[in-house]
Short mmCIF file of C-alpha atoms in Angstrom, two decimals:
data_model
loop_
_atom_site.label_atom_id
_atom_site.label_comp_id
_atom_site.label_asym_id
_atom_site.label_seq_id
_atom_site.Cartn_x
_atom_site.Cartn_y
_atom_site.Cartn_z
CA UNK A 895 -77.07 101.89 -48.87
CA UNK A 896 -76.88 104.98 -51.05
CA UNK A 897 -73.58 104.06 -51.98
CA UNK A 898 -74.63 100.87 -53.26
CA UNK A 899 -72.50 98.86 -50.67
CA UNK A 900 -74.18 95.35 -49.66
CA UNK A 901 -74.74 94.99 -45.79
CA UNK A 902 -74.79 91.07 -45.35
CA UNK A 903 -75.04 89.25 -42.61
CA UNK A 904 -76.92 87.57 -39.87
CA UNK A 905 -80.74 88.53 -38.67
CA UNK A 906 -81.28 89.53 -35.15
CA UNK A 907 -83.40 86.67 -32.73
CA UNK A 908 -82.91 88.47 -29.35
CA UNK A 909 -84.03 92.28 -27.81
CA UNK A 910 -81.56 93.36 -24.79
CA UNK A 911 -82.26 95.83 -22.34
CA UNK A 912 -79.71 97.93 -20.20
CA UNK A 913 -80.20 100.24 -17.64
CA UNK A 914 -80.08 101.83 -14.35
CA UNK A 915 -83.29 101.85 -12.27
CA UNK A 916 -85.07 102.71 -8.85
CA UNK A 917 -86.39 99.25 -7.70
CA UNK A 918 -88.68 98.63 -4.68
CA UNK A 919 -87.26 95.24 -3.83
CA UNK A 920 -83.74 94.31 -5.44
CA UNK A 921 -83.49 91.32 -3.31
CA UNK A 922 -85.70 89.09 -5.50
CA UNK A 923 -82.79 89.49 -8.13
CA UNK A 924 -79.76 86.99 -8.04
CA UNK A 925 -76.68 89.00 -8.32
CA UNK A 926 -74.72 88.18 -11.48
CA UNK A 927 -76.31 86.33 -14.25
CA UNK A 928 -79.19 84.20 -14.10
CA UNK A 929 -80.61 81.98 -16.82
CA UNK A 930 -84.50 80.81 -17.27
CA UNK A 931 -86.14 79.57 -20.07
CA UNK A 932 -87.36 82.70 -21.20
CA UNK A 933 -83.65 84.32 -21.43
CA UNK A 934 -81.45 85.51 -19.17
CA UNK A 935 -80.74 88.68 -16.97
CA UNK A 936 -78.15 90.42 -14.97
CA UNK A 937 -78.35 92.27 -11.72
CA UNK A 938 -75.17 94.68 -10.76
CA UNK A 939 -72.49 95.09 -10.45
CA UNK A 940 -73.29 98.40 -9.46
CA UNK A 941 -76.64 98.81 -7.37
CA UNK A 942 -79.54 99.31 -10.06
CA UNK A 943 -77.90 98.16 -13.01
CA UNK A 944 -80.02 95.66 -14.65
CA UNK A 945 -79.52 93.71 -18.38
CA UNK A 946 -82.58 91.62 -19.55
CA UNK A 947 -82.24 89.69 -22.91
CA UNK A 948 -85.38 87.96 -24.26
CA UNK A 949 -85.06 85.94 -27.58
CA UNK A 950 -87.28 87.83 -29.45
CA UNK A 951 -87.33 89.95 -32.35
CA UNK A 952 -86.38 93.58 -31.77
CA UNK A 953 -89.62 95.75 -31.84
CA UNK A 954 -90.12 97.34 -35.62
CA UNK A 955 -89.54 100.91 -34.13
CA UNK A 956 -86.35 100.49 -32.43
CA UNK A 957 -86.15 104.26 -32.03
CA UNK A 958 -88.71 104.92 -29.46
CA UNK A 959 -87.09 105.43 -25.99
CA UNK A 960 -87.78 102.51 -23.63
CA UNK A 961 -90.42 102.92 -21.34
CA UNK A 962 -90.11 101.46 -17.65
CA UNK A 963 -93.18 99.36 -18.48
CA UNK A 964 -91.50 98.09 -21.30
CA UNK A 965 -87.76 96.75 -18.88
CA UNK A 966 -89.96 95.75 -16.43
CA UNK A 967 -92.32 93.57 -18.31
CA UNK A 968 -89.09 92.01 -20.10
CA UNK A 969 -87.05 91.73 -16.88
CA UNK A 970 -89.98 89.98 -14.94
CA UNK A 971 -90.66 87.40 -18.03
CA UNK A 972 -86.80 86.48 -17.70
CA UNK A 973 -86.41 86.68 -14.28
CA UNK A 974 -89.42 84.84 -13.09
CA UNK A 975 -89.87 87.34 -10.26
CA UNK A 976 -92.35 90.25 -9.81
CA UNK A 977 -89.65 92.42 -9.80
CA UNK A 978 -91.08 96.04 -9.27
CA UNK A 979 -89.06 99.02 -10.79
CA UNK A 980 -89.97 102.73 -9.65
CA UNK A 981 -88.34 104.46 -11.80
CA UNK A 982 -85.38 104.82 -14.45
CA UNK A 983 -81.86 107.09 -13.13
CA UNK A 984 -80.86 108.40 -16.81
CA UNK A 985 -82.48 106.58 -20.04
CA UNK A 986 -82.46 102.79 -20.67
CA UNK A 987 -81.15 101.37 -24.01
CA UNK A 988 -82.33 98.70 -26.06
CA UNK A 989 -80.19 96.60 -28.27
CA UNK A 990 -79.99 93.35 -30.22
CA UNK A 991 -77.75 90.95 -31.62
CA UNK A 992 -77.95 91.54 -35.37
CA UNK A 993 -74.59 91.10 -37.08
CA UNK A 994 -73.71 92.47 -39.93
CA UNK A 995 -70.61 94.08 -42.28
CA UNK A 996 -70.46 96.17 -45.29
CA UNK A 997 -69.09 93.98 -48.85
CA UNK A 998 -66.84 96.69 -49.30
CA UNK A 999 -65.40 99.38 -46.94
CA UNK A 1000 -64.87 101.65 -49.89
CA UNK A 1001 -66.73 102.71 -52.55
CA UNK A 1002 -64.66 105.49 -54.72
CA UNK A 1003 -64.46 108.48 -52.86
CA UNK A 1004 -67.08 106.74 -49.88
CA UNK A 1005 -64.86 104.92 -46.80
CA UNK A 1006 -66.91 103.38 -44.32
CA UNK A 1007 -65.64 103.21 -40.54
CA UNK A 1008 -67.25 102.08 -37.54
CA UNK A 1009 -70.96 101.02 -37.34
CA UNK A 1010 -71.51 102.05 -41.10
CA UNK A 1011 -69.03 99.05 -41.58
CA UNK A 1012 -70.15 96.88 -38.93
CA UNK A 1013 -72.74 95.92 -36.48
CA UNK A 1014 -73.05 93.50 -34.06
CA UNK A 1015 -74.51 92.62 -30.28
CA UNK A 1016 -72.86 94.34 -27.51
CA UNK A 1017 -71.45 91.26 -25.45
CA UNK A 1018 -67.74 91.63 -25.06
CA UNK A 1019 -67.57 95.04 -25.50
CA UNK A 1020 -65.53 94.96 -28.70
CA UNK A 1021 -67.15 97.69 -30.62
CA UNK A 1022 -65.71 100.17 -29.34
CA UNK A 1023 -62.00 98.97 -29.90
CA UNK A 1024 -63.24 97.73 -33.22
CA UNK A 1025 -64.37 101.42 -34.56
CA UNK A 1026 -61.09 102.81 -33.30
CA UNK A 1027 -59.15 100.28 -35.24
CA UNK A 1028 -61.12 101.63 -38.12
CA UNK A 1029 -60.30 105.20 -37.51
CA UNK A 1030 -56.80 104.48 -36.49
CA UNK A 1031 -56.18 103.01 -40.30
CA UNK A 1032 -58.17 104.87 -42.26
CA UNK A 1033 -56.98 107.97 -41.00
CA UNK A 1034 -53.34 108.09 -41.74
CA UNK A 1035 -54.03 106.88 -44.77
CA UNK A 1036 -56.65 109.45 -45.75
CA UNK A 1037 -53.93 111.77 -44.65
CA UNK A 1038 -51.00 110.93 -46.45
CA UNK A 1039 -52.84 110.30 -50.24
CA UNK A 1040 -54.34 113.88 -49.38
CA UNK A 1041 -51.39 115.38 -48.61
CA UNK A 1042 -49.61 114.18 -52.13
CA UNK A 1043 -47.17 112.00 -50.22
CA UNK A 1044 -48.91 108.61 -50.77
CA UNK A 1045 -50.89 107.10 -53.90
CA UNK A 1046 -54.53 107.04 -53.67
CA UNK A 1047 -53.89 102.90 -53.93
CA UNK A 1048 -53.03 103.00 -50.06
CA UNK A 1049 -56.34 103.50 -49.08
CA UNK A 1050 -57.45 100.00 -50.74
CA UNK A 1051 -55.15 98.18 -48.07
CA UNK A 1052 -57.70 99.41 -45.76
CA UNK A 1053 -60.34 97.08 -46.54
CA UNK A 1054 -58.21 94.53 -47.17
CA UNK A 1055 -56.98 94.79 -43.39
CA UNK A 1056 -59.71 95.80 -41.19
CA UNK A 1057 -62.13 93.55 -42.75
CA UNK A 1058 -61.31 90.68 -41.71
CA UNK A 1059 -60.73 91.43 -38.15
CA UNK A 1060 -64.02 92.71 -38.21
CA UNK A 1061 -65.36 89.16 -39.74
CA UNK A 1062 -63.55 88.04 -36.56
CA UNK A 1063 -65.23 89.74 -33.80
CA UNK A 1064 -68.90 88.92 -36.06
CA UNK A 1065 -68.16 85.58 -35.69
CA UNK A 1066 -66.65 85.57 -31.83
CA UNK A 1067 -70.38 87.95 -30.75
CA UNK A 1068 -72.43 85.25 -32.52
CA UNK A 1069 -71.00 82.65 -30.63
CA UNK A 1070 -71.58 84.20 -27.87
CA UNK A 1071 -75.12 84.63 -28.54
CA UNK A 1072 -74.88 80.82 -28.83
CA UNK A 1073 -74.11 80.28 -25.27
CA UNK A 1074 -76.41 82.97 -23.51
CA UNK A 1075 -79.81 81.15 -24.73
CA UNK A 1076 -81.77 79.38 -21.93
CA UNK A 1077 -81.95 75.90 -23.49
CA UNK A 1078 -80.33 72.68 -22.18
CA UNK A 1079 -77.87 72.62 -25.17
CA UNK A 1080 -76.53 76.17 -24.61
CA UNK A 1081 -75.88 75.57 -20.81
CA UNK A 1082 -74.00 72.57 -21.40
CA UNK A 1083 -71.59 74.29 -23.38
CA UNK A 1084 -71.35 77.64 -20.56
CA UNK A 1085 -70.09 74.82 -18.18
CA UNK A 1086 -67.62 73.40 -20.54
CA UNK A 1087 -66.76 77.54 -21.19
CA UNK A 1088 -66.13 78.10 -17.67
CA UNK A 1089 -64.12 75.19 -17.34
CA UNK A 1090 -61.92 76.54 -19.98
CA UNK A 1091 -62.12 80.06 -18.40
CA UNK A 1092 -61.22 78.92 -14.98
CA UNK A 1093 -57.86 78.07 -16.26
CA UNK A 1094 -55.01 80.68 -16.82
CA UNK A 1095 -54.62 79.82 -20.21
CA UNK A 1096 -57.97 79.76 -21.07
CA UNK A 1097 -58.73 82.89 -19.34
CA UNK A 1098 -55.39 84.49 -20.87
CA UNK A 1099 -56.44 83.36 -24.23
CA UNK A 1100 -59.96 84.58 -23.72
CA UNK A 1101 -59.22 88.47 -22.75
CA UNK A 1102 -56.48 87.90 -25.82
CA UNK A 1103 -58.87 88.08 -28.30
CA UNK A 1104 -61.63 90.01 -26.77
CA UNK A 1105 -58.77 92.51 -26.39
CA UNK A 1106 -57.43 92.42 -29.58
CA UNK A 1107 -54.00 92.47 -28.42
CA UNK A 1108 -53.61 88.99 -31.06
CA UNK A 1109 -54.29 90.81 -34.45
CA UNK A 1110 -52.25 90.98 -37.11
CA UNK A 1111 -52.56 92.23 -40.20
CA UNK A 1112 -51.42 90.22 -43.44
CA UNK A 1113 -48.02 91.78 -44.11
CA UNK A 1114 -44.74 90.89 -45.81
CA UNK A 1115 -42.00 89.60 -43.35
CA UNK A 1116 -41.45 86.74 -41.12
CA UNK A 1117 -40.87 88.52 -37.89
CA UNK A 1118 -43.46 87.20 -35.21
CA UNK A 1119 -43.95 91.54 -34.58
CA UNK A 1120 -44.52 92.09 -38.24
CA UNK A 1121 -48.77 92.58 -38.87
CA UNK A 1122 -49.26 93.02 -35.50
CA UNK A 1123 -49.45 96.06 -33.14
CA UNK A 1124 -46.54 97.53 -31.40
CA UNK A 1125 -46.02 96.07 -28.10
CA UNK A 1126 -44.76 97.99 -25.01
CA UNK A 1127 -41.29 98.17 -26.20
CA UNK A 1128 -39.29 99.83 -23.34
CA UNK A 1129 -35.97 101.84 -24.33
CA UNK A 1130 -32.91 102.44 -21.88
CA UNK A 1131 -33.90 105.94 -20.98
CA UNK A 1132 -37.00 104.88 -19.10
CA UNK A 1133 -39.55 105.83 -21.72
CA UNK A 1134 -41.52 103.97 -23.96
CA UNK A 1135 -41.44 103.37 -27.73
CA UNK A 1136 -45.40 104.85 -27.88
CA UNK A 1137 -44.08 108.02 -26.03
CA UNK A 1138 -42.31 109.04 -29.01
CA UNK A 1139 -45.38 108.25 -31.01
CA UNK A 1140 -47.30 111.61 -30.60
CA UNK A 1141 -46.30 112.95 -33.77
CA UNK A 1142 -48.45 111.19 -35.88
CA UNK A 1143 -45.91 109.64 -37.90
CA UNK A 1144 -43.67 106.75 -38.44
CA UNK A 1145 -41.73 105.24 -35.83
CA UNK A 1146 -38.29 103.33 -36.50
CA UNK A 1147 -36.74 102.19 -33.42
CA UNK A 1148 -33.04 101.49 -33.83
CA UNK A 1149 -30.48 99.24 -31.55
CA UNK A 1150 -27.66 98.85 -33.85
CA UNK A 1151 -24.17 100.30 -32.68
CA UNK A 1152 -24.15 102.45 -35.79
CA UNK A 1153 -27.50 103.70 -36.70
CA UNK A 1154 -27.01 101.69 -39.55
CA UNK A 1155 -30.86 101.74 -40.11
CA UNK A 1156 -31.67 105.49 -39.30
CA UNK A 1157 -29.30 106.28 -42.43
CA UNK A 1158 -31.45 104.28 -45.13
CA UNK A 1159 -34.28 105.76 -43.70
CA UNK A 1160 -32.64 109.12 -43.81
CA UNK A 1161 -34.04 110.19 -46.81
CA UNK A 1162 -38.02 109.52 -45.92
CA UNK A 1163 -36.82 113.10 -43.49
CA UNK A 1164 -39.75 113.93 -40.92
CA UNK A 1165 -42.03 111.82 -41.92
CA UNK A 1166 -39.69 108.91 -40.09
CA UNK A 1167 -38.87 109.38 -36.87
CA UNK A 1168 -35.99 107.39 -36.17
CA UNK A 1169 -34.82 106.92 -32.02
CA UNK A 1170 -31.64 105.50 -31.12
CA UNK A 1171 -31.69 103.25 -28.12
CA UNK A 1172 -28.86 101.22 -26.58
CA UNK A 1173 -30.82 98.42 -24.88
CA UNK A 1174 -29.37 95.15 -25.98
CA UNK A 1175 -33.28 93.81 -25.66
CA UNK A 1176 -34.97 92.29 -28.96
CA UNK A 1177 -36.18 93.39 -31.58
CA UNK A 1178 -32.98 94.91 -32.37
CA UNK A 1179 -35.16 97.26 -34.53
CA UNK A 1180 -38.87 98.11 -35.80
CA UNK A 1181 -40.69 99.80 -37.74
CA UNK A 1182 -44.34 101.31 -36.51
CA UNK A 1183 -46.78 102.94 -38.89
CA UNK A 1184 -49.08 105.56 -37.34
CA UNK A 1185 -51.93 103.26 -36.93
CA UNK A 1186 -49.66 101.78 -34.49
CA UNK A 1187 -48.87 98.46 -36.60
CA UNK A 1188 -45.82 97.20 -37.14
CA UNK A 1189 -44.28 97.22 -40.52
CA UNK A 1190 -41.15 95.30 -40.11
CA UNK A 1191 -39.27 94.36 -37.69
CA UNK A 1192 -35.57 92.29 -37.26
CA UNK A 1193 -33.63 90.60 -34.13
CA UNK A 1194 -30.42 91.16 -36.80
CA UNK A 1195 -28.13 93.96 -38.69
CA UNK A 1196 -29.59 93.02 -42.05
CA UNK A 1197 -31.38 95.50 -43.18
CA UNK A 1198 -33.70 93.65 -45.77
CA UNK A 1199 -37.22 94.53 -45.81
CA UNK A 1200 -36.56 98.11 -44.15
CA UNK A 1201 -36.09 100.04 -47.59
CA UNK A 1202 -39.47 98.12 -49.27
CA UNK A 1203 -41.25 98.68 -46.39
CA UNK A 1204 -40.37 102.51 -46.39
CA UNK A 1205 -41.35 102.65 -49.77
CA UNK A 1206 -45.11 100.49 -49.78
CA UNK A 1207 -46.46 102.53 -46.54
CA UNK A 1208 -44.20 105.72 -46.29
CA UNK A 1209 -44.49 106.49 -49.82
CA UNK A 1210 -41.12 107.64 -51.81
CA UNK A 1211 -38.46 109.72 -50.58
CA UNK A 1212 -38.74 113.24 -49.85
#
C-alpha cells in the first residue's frame, strides 16, 4: 500500500479454523469431512486435529489469538454435535478465503514476493510452493542486475512470469471455495468432482496442477521443455541433472558427440555450467536457468536458439 501498488481481488465470505485440541468425546465427530448446512468440518487425520469453516465474515480483529470458546462454538454450529473440547495442544489458527494479488509485482526499486503479492484461502496447500516460485525468480535475477552482469530490464520479466501463475492458483482456491459450501448446488458438483477424481486421469491431472509440476512460463521456442521447469533428467553416470545444480547458476546439459554446444556457450565462462553426458535419451540438450526453468531446449544438433537464449537471461559474454 505505501508503494502505491493496487491489491484487487475477491472479498472473503468464510472464517476457517485449524487446530489441535484435547476433546472429551471425539467419537461424536465423523472422521474425514462432513458437510451441514452451516459449513463444513474435518476431524483427523491425526487424533485432535480439527478444521471448522463457517461462511461468515472473518471477525474485524483477525489478530487476536483464538480462544477455545471461540473453535468450539464454530465447530459445534458446523458439526451439529455438542462436541466438548478441553483444551488446545499448541495455538489454533484462524484463516479465510480472501483472494487477492498485487497490480504490479514491482514498483521501481519495491519487488513484491510471496503474501505481499498474493493471498488466498489455504485449501490445496499451494501457498507455500507459490511463494517459493516467487523467491526462486526474483532472486537470481536480483542477483545478476546487482552484480553488473545483467540489465536492470531482467527484473521486469518477473512480473510478467509469476503473475500469472499466481492468477492461476486465485482462480483454482476460489473454485474450491465453490464446492466446500453446504448448499444443494455445491454438493452436486463434489459428486461430479469425485467422479472425476476417482479416475487416474482425473486424479493425475488434479495433483498436476495443485503441484505445479504443469507451469510454464511464456518463452521463445517450440520445445514442449521450453517455459517449463526442468524435469528429472537422469545422465549416464547415475546422477541427476539438479545434482549439478547447486551452484546457483546456469545449467546446459549437452548429448552431442562433440560438445558442439558447450563451445558457443564457452564464452558465458562460470556463469554456464556446461555437463557432458553420453545418454542417447532426449532432449539431446537443455538449457536451465537458476530458477530451475528451462530456457531452451532441442531433440537435434542445431544449435538455434542456444546463443539468443544465452544472451536474453545470461546476459553478454564475459
Amino acid at each position: 500500500a505505501l508503494a502505491g501498488i493496487d491489491f484487487p481481488g475477491t472479498d472473503p465470505e468464510l472464517t476457517g479454523y485449524m487446530a489441535l485440541a484435547e476433546i472429551e468425546d471425539p467419537s461424536v465427530l465423523a472422521e474425514g469431512w462432513g458437510w451441514t448446512p452451516q459449513g463444513a468440518y474435518r476431524y483427523g487425520p491425526q487424533p485432535g486435529r480439527v478444521v471448522a469453516v463457517e461462511f461468515v465474515a472473518p471477525p474485524a480483529d483477525r489478530s487476536t489469538p483464538v480462544t477455545l470458546e471461540e473453535l468450539q462454538g464454530s465447530l459445534r454450529r458446523v458439526s451439529g454435535t455438542d462436541i466438548t473440547l478441553t483444551a488446545l495442544r499448541g495455538e489454533a489458527s484462524r484463516w479465510s478465503d480472501n483472494a487477492r494479488q498485487a497490480a504490479a509485482y514491482r514498483s521501481g526499486r519495491v519487488l513484491l514476493a510471496g503474501d505481499s503479492a498474493h493471498v488466498h484461502s489455504p485449501f490445496g496447500g499451494q501457498g507455500l510452493n507459490l511463494g517459493f516460485g516467487d523467491a526462486m525468480n526474483l532472486g537470481w535475477k536480483l542477483g545478476a542486475v546487482v552484480a553488473g552482469w545483467a540489465p536492470e530490464g531482467l527484473l521486469d520479466t518477473y512480473d510478467a512470469e509469476r503473475r500469472p501463475l499466481g492468477a492461476w492458483v486465485l482462480d483454482w482456491t476460489r473454485a474450491q471455495i465453490g464446492v466446500l459450501r453446504g448448499d444443494p448446488k455445491s454438493a452436486a458438483l463434489r459428486e461430479v468432482l469425485i467422479d472425476l477424481l476417482n479416475t487416474p486421469d482425473g486424479a493425475t491431472h488434479a495433483v498436476k496442477k495443485i503441484s505445479g509440476v504443469t507451469q510454464r512460463v511464456d518463452l521463445p521456442g517450440t520445445h514442449p521443455l521450453t517455459g517449463r521447469y526442468v524435469p528429472d533428467l537422469w545422465l549416464s553416470d547415475g546422477t541427476r541433472l539438479v545434482d549439478h545444480g547447486h551452484h546457483g547458476g546456469f545449467l546446459l546439459l549437452d548429448r552431442t558427440p562433440n560438445s558442439t554446444f558447450t563451445h558457443l556457450a564457452a564464452p558465458w565462462g562460470t556463469r554456464v555450467h556446461a555437463i557432458p553426458d553420453d545418454s542417447p535419451s532426449t532432449p539431446l540438450a537443455v538449457l536451465v536457468r537458476p530458477d530451475g526453468v528451462v530456457a531452451w531446449a532441442t531433440d537435434t544438433t542445431d544449435p538455434s536458439g542456444l546463443e539468443a537464449a544465452l544472451h536474453q537471461w545470461a546476459g553478454s559474454p564475459s
